[in-house]
């Protein structure tokens, strides 16, 4: 990871001093770095412990694209904080933040093109397309608040799971291109991503401070799994009250608290936890065909972390 961080920072460098100042700020406020870890562990698992320059480039590209989407998200959401630090748009304003996001995206694509990693580029480009579609699908559906569980899964598969799927398939592809492992680990990553997003949904109902306030999804009219399950399994009157609360009273703290309490009481959280664990088990089953190794154990630990993390 230390070597990766060095290569990642180098992949962002520019002749523009302002850009270098901003990218330095980004690198020094890194998050969990779960995505590059998935790239490296997957590569090592399928190759018996080998990683190569393509693996490092793949991990850098994923992190560049992921960072670009976060920078753009903060502009769209008018968010002034990211991981407890000021966001790029808070410090340098929206126009600069959008341009920095575009710059990181292009740097990621060029890193693949300059080295002829077209197989890796395809994986990344599909992920970017799907993430955009997932976000737009969510916006389109959120207006009507009549999301079925299936549509919800479609949204999170594209919005969140597709990037983790790209990490894992990219790791496999970097060391064993054209092998069946590439598709196996795409599926593995997708299942992990589904569990990851459901865990995020559950934080909206938690008591602990995790960097985003409780009830923020309801305030933003985001349809999450606990809410969808209860909406589809309560009486007409209760449903009307819930829809009205989310649509027209989502800024009312007391009303949002009532919705949260109602979702808990009706078993929405338990249902979502069950689904999250089912995705986790399905993912781990894909690892069963691979021999025991430190890399396999580490992937198991990563998967456990996804569903047990506190923020």
XYZ file of C-alpha atoms in Angstrom, residues 112-231:
120
model
C -4.574 3.014 -18.998
C -4.289 4.269 -22.584
C -0.620 5.298 -22.285
C 0.316 1.753 -21.252
C -2.027 -0.076 -23.620
C -4.135 -1.516 -20.778
C -7.269 -1.544 -22.926
C -8.762 -4.558 -21.134
C -8.496 -2.674 -17.831
C -9.840 0.495 -19.460
C -12.947 -1.378 -20.620
C -13.654 -2.557 -17.063
C -13.264 0.996 -15.698
C -15.325 2.641 -18.448
C -18.240 0.250 -17.921
C -18.123 1.086 -14.197
C -18.220 4.862 -14.865
C -21.174 4.457 -17.242
C -23.089 2.307 -14.764
C -22.427 4.631 -11.838
C -23.862 7.565 -13.801
C -26.904 5.520 -14.839
C -27.456 4.329 -11.261
C -27.406 7.865 -9.862
C -29.836 9.077 -12.534
C -32.116 6.068 -12.027
C -32.217 6.875 -8.310
C -33.094 10.530 -8.977
C -35.819 9.518 -11.435
C -37.380 6.972 -9.059
C -37.004 9.013 -5.854
C -39.496 11.564 -7.151
C -42.271 8.973 -7.081
C -41.382 7.070 -3.901
C -42.811 3.844 -5.300
C -39.579 1.897 -5.605
C -39.816 -1.866 -5.489
C -37.067 -3.909 -3.909
C -35.944 -5.060 -7.372
C -35.541 -1.479 -8.634
C -33.634 -0.631 -5.450
C -31.205 -3.498 -6.146
C -30.776 -2.250 -9.719
C -29.919 1.210 -8.400
C -27.344 0.074 -5.835
C -25.873 -2.497 -8.223
C -25.063 0.327 -10.627
C -24.434 3.146 -8.186
C -22.197 1.407 -5.631
C -21.569 -2.260 -6.393
C -20.266 -1.683 -9.917
C -17.118 0.104 -8.676
C -16.203 -2.639 -6.177
C -16.956 -5.195 -8.914
C -14.530 -3.284 -11.159
C -11.819 -3.378 -8.436
C -12.011 -7.144 -8.085
C -12.294 -8.005 -11.798
C -9.497 -5.526 -12.513
C -7.241 -7.195 -9.952
C -7.810 -10.581 -11.591
C -7.458 -9.149 -15.116
C -4.163 -7.403 -14.299
C -2.427 -10.748 -13.648
C -4.574 -13.257 -15.576
C -6.256 -11.498 -18.505
C -8.933 -13.501 -20.366
C -9.245 -16.027 -17.502
C -12.607 -17.092 -15.965
C -11.332 -15.490 -12.730
C -12.084 -12.039 -14.174
C -15.839 -12.732 -14.289
C -15.839 -14.688 -10.997
C -14.320 -11.732 -9.183
C -16.540 -9.202 -10.947
C -19.471 -11.100 -9.433
C -17.693 -11.359 -6.075
C -17.112 -7.581 -5.995
C -20.680 -6.870 -7.055
C -22.073 -8.932 -4.172
C -19.722 -7.206 -1.712
C -20.832 -3.842 -3.106
C -24.499 -4.725 -2.551
C -23.764 -5.625 1.078
C -21.691 -2.426 1.451
C -24.548 -0.183 0.295
C -27.147 -1.889 2.487
C -24.783 -1.351 5.448
C -24.642 2.335 4.487
C -28.447 2.442 4.443
C -28.543 1.021 7.958
C -26.365 3.864 9.264
C -29.257 6.229 8.560
C -31.107 4.560 11.440
C -28.171 4.342 13.848
C -27.427 6.182 17.038
C -23.713 6.669 16.470
C -21.952 9.569 14.759
C -20.532 8.267 11.476
C -19.788 11.394 9.492
C -23.308 11.747 8.114
C -26.250 12.680 10.347
C -28.996 10.166 11.147
C -32.048 10.534 8.920
C -30.122 12.237 6.101
C -31.383 9.712 3.527
C -34.976 10.429 4.528
C -34.270 14.171 4.417
C -32.897 13.733 0.875
C -35.823 11.463 -0.083
C -33.497 8.552 -0.801
C -35.345 5.264 -0.784
C -33.324 2.777 1.255
C -34.003 -0.917 1.855
C -35.423 -0.669 5.427
C -37.847 2.037 4.244
C -38.848 0.177 1.058
C -39.519 -3.051 2.947
C -41.772 -1.335 5.486
C -43.566 0.734 2.815
